[in-house]
Each structure stands twice: as structure tokens, then as C-alpha cells.
PDB file of C-alpha atoms in Angstrom:
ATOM      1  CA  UNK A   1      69.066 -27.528   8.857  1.00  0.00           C
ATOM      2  CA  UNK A   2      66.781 -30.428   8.986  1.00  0.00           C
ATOM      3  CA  UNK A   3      65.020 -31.431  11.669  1.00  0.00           C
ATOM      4  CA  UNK A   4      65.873 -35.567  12.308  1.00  0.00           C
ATOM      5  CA  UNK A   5      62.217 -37.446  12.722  1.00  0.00           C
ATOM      6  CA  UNK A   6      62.993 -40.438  14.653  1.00  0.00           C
ATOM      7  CA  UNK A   7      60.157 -43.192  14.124  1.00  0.00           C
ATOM      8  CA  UNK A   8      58.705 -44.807  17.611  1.00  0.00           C
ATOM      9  CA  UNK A   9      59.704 -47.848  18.833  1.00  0.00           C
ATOM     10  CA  UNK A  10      57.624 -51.183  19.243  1.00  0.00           C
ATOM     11  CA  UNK A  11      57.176 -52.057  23.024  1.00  0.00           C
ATOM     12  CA  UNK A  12      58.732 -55.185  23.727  1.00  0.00           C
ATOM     13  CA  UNK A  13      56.993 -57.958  25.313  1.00  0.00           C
ATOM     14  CA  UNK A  14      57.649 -58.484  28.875  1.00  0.00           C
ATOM     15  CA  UNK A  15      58.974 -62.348  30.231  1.00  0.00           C
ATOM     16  CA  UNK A  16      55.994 -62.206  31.835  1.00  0.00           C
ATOM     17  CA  UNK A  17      53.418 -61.507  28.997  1.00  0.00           C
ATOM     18  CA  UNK A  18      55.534 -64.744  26.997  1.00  0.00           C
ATOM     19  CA  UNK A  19      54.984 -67.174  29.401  1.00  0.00           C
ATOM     20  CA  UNK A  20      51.442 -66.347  29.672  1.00  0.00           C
ATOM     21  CA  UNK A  21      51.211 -66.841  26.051  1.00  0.00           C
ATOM     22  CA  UNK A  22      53.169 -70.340  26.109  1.00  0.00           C
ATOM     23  CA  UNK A  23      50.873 -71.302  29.021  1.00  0.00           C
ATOM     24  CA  UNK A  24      47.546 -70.752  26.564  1.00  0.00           C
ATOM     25  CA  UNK A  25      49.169 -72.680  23.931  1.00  0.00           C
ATOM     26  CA  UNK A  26      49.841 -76.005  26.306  1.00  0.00           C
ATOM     27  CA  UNK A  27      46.476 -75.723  27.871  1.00  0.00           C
ATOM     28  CA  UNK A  28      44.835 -75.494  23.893  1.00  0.00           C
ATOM     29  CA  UNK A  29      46.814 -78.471  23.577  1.00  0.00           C
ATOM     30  CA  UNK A  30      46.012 -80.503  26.706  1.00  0.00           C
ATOM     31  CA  UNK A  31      42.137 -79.688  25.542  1.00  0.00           C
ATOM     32  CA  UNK A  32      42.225 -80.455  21.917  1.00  0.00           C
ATOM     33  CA  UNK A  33      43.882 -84.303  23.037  1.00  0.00           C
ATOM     34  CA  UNK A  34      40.931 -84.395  25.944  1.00  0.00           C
ATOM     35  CA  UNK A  35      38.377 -83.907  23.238  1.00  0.00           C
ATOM     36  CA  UNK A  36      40.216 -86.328  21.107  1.00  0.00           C
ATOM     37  CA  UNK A  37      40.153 -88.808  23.572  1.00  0.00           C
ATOM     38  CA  UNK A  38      36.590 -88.352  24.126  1.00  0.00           C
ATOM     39  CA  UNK A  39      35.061 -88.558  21.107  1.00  0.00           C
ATOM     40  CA  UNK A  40      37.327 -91.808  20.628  1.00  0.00           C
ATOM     41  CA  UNK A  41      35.577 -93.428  23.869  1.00  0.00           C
ATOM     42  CA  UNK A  42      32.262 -92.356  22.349  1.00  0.00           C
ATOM     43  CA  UNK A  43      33.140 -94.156  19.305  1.00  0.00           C
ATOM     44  CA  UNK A  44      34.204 -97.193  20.728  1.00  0.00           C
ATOM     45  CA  UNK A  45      31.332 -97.000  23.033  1.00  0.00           C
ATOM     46  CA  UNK A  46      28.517 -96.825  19.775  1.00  0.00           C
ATOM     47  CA  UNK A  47      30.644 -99.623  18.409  1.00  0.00           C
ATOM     48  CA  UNK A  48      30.669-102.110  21.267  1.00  0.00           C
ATOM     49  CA  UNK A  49      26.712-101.102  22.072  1.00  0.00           C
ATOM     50  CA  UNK A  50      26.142-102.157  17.810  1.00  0.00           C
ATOM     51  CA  UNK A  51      27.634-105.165  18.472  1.00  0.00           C
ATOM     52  CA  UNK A  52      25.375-106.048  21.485  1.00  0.00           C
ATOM     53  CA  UNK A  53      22.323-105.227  19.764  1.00  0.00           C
ATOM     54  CA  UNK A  54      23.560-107.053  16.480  1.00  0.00           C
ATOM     55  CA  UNK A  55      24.371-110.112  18.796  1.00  0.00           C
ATOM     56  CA  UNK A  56      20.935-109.823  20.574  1.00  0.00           C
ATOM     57  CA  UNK A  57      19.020-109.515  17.317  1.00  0.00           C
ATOM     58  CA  UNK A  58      21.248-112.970  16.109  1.00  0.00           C
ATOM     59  CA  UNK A  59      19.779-114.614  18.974  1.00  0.00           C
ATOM     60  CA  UNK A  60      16.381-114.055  18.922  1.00  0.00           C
ATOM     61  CA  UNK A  61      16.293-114.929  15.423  1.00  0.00           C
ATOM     62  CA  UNK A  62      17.741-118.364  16.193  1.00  0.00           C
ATOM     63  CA  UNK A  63      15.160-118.503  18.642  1.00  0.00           C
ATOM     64  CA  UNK A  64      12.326-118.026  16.148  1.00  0.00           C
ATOM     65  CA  UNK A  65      13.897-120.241  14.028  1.00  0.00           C
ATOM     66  CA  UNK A  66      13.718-123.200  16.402  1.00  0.00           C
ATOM     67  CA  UNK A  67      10.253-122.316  16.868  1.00  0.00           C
ATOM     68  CA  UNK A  68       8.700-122.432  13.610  1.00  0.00           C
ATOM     69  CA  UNK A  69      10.844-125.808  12.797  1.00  0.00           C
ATOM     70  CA  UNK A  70       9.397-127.097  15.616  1.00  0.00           C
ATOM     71  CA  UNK A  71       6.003-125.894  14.668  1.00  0.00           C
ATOM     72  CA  UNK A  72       6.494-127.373  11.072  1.00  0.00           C
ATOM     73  CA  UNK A  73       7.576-130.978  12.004  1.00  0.00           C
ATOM     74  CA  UNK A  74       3.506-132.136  12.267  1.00  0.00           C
ATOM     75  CA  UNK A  75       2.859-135.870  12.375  1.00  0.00           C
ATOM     76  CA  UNK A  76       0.030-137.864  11.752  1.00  0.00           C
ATOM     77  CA  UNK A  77      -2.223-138.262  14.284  1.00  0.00           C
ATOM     78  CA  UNK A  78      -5.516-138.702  15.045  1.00  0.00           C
ATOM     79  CA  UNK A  79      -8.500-136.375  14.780  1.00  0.00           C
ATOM     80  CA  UNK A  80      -8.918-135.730  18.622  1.00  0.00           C
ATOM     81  CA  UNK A  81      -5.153-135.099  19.069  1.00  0.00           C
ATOM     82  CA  UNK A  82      -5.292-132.647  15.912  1.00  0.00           C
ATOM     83  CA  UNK A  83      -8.124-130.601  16.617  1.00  0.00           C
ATOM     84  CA  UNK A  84      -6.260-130.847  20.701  1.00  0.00           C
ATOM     85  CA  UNK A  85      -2.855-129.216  19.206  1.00  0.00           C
ATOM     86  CA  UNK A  86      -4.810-126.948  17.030  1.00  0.00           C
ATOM     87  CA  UNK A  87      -5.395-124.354  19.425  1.00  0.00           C
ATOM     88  CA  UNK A  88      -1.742-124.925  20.580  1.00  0.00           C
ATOM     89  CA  UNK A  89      -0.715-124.231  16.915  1.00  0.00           C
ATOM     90  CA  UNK A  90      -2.812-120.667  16.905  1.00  0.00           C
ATOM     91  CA  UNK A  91      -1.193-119.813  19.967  1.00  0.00           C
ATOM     92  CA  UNK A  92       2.392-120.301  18.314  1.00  0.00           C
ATOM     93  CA  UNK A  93       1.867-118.133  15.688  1.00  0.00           C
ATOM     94  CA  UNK A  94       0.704-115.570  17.896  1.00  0.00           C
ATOM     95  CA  UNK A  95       3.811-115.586  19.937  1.00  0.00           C
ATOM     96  CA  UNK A  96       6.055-115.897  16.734  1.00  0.00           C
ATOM     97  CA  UNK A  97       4.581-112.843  15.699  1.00  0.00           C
ATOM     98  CA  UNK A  98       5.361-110.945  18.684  1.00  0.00           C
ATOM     99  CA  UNK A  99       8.568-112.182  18.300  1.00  0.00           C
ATOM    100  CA  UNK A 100       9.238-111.234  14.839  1.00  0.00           C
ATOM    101  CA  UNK A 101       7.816-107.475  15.530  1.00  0.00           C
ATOM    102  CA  UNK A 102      10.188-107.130  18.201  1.00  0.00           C
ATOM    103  CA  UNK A 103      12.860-108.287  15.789  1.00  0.00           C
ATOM    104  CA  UNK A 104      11.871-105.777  13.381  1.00  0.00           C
ATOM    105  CA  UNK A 105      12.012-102.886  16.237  1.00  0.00           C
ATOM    106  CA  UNK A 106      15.162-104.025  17.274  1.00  0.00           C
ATOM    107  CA  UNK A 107      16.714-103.698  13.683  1.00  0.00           C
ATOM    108  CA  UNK A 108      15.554-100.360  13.018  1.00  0.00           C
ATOM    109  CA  UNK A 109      17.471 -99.209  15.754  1.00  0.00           C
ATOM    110  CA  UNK A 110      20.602-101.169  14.927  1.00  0.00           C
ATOM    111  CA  UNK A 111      19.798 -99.040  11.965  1.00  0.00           C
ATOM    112  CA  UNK A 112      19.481 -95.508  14.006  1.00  0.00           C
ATOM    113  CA  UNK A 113      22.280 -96.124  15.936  1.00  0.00           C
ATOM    114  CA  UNK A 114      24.471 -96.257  12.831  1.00  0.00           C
ATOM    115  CA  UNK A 115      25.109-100.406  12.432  1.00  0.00           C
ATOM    116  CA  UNK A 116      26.883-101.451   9.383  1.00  0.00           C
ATOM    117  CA  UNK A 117      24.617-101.496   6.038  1.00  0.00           C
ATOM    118  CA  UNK A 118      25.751-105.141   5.896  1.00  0.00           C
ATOM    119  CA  UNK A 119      23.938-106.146   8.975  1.00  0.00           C
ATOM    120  CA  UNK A 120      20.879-104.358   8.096  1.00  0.00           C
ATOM    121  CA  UNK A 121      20.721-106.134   5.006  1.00  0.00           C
ATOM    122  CA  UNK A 122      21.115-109.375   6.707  1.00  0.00           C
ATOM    123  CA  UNK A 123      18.637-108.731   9.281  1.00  0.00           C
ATOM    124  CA  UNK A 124      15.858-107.425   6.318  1.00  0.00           C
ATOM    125  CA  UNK A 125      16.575-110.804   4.818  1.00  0.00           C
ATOM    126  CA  UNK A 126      16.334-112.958   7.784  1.00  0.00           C
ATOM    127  CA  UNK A 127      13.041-110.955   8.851  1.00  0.00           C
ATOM    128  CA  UNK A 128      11.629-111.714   5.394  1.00  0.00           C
ATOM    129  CA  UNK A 129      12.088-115.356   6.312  1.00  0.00           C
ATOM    130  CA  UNK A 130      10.494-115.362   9.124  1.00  0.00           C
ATOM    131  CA  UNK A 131       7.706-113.679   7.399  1.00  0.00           C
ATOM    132  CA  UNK A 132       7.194-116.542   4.770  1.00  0.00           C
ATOM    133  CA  UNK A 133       7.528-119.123   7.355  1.00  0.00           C
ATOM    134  CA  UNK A 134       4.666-117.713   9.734  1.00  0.00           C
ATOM    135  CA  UNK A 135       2.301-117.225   5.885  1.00  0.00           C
ATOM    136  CA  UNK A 136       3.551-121.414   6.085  1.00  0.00           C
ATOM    137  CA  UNK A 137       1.983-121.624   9.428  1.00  0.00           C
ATOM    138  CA  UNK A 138      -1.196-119.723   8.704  1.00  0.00           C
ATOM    139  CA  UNK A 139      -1.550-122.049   5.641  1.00  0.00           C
ATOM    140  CA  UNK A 140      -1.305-125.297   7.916  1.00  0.00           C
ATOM    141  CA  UNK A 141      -3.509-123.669  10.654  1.00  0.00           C
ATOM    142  CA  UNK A 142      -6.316-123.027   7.925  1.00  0.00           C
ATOM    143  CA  UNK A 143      -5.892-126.609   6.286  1.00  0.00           C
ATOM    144  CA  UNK A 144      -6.084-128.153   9.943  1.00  0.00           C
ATOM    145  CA  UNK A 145      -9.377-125.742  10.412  1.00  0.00           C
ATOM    146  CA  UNK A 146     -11.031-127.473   6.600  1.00  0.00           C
ATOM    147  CA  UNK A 147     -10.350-130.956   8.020  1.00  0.00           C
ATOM    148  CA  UNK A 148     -12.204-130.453  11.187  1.00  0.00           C
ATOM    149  CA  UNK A 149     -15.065-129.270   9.670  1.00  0.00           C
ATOM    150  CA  UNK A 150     -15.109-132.128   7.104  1.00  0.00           C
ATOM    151  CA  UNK A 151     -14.592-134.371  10.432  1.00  0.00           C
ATOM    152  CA  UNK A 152     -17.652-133.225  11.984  1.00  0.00           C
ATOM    153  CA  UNK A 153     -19.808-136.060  12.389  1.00  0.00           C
ATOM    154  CA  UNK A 154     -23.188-135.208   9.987  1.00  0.00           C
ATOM    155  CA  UNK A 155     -26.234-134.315  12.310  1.00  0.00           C
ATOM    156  CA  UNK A 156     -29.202-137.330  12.412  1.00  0.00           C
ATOM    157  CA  UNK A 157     -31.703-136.313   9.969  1.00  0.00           C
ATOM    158  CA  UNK A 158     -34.663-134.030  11.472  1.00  0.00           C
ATOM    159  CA  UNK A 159     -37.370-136.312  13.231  1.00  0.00           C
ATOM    160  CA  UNK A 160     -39.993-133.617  11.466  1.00  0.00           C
ATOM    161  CA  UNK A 161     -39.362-135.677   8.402  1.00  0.00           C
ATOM    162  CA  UNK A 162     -39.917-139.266   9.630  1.00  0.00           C
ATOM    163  CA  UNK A 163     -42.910-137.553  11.532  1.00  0.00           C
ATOM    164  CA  UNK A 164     -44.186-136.244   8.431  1.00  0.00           C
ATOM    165  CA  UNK A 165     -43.585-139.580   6.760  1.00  0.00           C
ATOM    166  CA  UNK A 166     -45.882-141.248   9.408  1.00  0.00           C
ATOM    167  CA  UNK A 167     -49.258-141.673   8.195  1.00  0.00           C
ATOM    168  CA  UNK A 168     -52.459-140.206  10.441  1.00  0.00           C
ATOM    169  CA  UNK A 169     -54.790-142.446  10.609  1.00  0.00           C
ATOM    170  CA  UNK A 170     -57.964-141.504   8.566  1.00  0.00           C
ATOM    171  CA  UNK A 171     -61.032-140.693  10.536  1.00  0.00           C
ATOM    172  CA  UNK A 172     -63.904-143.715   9.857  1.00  0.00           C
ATOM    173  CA  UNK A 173     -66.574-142.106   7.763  1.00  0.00           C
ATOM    174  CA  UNK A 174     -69.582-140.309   9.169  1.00  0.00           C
ATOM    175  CA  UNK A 175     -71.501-143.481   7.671  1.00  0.00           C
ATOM    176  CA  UNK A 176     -71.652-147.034   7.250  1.00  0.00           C
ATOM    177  CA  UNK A 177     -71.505-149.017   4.230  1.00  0.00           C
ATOM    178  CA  UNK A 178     -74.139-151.360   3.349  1.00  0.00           C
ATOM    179  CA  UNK A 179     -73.311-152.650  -0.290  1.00  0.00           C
ATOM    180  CA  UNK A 180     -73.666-152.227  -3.492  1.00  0.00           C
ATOM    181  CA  UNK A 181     -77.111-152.424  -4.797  1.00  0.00           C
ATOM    182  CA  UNK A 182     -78.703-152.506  -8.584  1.00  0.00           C
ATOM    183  CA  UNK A 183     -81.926-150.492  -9.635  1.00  0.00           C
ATOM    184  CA  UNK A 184     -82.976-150.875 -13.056  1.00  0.00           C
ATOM    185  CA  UNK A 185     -79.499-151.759 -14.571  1.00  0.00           C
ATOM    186  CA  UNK A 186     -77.738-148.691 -12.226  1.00  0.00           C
ATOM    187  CA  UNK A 187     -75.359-149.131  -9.746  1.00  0.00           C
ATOM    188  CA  UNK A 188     -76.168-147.368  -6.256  1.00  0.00           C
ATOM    189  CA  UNK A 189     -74.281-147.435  -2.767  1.00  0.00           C
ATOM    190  CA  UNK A 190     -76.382-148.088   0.102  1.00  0.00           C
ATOM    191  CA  UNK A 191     -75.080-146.171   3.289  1.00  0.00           C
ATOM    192  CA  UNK A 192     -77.008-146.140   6.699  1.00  0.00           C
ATOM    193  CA  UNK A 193     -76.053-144.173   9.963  1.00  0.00           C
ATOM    194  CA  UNK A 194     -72.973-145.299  11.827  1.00  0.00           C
ATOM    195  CA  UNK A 195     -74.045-148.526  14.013  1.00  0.00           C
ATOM    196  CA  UNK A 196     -77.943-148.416  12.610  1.00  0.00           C
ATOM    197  CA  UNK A 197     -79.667-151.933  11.258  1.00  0.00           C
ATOM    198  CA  UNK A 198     -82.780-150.205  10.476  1.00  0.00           C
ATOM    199  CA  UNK A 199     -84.014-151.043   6.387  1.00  0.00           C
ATOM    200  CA  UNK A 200     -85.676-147.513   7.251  1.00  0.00           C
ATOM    201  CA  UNK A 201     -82.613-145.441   7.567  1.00  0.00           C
ATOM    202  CA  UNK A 202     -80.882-146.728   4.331  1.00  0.00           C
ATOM    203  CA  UNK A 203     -79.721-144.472   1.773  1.00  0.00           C
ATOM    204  CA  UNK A 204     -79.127-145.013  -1.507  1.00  0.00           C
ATOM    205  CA  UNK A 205     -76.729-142.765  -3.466  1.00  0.00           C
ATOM    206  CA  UNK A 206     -75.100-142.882  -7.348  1.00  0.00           C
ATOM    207  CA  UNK A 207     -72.385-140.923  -7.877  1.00  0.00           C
ATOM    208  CA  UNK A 208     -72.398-137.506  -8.200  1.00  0.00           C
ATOM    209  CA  UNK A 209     -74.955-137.550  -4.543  1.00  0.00           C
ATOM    210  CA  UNK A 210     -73.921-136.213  -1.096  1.00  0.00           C
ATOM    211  CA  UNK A 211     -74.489-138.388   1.511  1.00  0.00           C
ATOM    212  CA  UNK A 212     -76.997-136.808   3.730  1.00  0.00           C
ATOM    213  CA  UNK A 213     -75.514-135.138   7.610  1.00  0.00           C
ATOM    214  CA  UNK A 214     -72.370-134.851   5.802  1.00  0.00           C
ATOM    215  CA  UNK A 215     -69.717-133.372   2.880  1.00  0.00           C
ATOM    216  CA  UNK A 216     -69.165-136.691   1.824  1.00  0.00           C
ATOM    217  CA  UNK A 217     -69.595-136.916  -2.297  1.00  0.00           C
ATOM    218  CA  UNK A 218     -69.726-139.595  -4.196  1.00  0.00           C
ATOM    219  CA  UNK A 219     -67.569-139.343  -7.226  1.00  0.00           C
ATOM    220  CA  UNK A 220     -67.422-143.078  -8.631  1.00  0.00           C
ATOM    221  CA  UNK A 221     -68.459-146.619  -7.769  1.00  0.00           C
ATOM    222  CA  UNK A 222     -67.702-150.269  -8.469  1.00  0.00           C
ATOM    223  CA  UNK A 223     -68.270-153.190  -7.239  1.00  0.00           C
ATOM    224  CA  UNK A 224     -65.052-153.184  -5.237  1.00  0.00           C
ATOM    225  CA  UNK A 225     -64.259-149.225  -3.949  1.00  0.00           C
ATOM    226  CA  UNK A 226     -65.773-146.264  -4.159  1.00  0.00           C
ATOM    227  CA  UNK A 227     -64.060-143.403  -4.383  1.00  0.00           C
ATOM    228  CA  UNK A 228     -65.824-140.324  -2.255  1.00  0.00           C
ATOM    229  CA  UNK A 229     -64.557-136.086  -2.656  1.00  0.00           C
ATOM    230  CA  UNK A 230     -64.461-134.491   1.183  1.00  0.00           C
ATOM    231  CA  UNK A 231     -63.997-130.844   0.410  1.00  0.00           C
ATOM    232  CA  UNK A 232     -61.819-131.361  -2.522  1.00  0.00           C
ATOM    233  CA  UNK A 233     -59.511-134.218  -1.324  1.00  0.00           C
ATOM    234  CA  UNK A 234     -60.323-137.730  -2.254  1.00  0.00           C
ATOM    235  CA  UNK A 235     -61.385-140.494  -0.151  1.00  0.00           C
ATOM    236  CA  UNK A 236     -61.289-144.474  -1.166  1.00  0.00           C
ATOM    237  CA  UNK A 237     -63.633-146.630   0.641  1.00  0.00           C
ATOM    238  CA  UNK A 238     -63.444-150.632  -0.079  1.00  0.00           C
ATOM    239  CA  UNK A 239     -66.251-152.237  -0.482  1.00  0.00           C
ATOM    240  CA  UNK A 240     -66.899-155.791   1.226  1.00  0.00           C
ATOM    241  CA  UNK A 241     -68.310-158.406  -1.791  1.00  0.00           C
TER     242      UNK A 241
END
């Protein structure tokens, strides 16, 4: 005869061991709708902190608007009150460009922090703006700098010139002039010491001669000047008729 095998038989679960079971699944559940809940907080959270940053960035850019169409509405004034605001004017472009680098920070992270590409677009552009506008400024800042210079009142002419101009006055001759005097159909200048009346101590030169104590030359002679060479430079002496 043969022997029956019998197969074993599966252990059932206990009540116990199915509740435990039932009790993981809930508490799966209860986590996976936590972490749901979370991540949609976080999400709304990114969203709303976006919108602040977009809104700030909006502002400021208004604000450097009003500034630079403020800075752009120049009227005619005078010279004193131009080169006055001129400085002022410098100083505004300064701070604009503070302004417009922390506008530029401030968009990159609206960027980082995942803002729409919309509003990044719209921020590039509005920054680019701003960016022509201040090259505006720095135009009118270096026109304002050109008429300044050209209203600089022109300096007086040295007084080296005009003293140059001045004539020295020539030092008398080592001599005194007597006259002209003829010998034998020849013209000859009679000179004497300075002062002297003495027929003894006349001279009598022709040109060409030096006159004696002296580097006086006589170069020509007529009955009106004559015309003397002093190391070179020329000397005219009239002659009294």
C-alpha cells in the first residue's frame, strides 16, 4: 500500500499580527499627507517670498526712475548756479549707480530663487534703461564740465612781456660830441672826454676809428647821425647842426 504524503499547512496570521499590519498602513498614510502638506507650505512660502522681492525690485526701480527725470529736467541758468549744481549732478549719478547695482543683485536672486522667466525679462529690460539713462547723465555732466572751462575767464597777459616791451634806457656814451668837422674835403667827428672844454683833448675820428678809452667804433658819419658798432650791436648818435 501507499504511503499518503500530506503537504504542510501555511500558518495563519494571528488577529494580532493583522492589526499591526493595518496600523503601518494608516501611519504610511498619515506621513505621506504630512509630507504633502509640507512641501505645499514650502511652495507657497517661495511663492509669496518671489512676490516680495519682485514687488521690492518694482519699487526701487520707480525710485530710480524719479531720480534720473528729475536729474534730466536742467534749466537755464547762470554760470555760477551751473558750475554750483554741478557737483550736485556728480553726486547723483553716483548714488543712481549704487542704486542700479543693487537692482541688479536683487534680480539675480529673484532669478535663484526660481521667479518667473517673465519677470526676469522685465527686470533685464528695465535695468538696461536705467543703464542708458545714467550714459545720458554722464553725457550732460561732461558737456556741463566743456562749458566751464570755456567760461573761465582768460588769465591777464604775463607782465614779462610788457616788461620786455619797455625800453632801457641807453647808457650816455663814454664821450662827448663836439661836431662835425672837414679836413681836406673829409668828413671827421670830433669827440672830447665827457664834461672837458679843452681844444687839447679833442679827437678827431673818420669812420672805421675807435674812439680812444673805449669800444666805441665808428662805422659811418653825416652831417646829421653817426652811427657807432659797441661790440657788434649798433649805436646811433644825433648830431647837433
Amino acid at each position: 500500500m501507499r504511503s499518503s504524503m500530506k503537504l504542510p499547512l501555511r500558518p495563519s496570521l494571528s488577529r494580532a499580527a493583522i492589526l499591526q499590519i493595518l496600523a503601518l498602513i494608516v501611519l504610511i498614510g498619515v506621513l505621506v499627507y504630512q509630507q504633502w502638506q509640507i512641501l505645499h507650505l514650502k511652495t507657497g512660502f517661495e511663492s509669496a517670498a518671489n512676490l516680495e522681492t519682485v514687488n521690492a525690485i518694482t519699487q526701487r526701480i520707480n525710485g530710480v526712475d524719479d531720480r534720473l527725470d528729475a536729474a534730466s529736467q536742467l534749466k537755464s541758468v547762470t554760470i555760477d548756479d551751473f558750475r554750483a549744481g554741478q557737483q550736485a549732478l556728480s553726486n547723483r549719478i553716483d548714488a543712481v549707480q549704487a542704486l542700479l547695482k543693487q537692482v541688479q543683485e536683487a534680480a539675480k536672486d529673484a532669478a535663484l530663487q526660481g521667479a518667473s522667466m517673465q519677470e526676469v525679462v522685465v527686470m533685464g529690460a528695465r535695468i538696461e534703461e536705467l543703464q542708458v539713462k545714467l550714459q545720458d547723465l554722464r553725457a550732460v555732466e561732461a558737456a556741463s564740465a566743456q562749458v566751464t572751462a570755456a567760461a573761465k575767464p582768460k588769465t591777464p597777459p604775463s607782465s614779462r612781456k610788457s616788461t620786455a616791451q619797455t625800453k632801457v634806457p641807453e647808457a650816455p656814451p663814454p664821450f662827448s660830441v663836439v661836431g662835425v668837422e672837414y679836413r681836406g674835403g673829409e668828413r671827421f667827428l670830433s669827440v672830447a672826454p665827457p664834461g672837458s672844454t679843452q681844444l687839447s683833448q679833442l679827437n678827431l675820428i673818420r669812420p672805421g676809428d675807435m674812439v680812444a678809452g673805449s669800444n666805441w667804433q665808428l662805422n659811418s658819419l653825416d652831417d646829421s647821425r653817426a652811427l657807432f658798432s659797441i661790440n657788434g650791436s649798433p649805436r646811433i648818435l644825433p648830431l647837433r647842426p
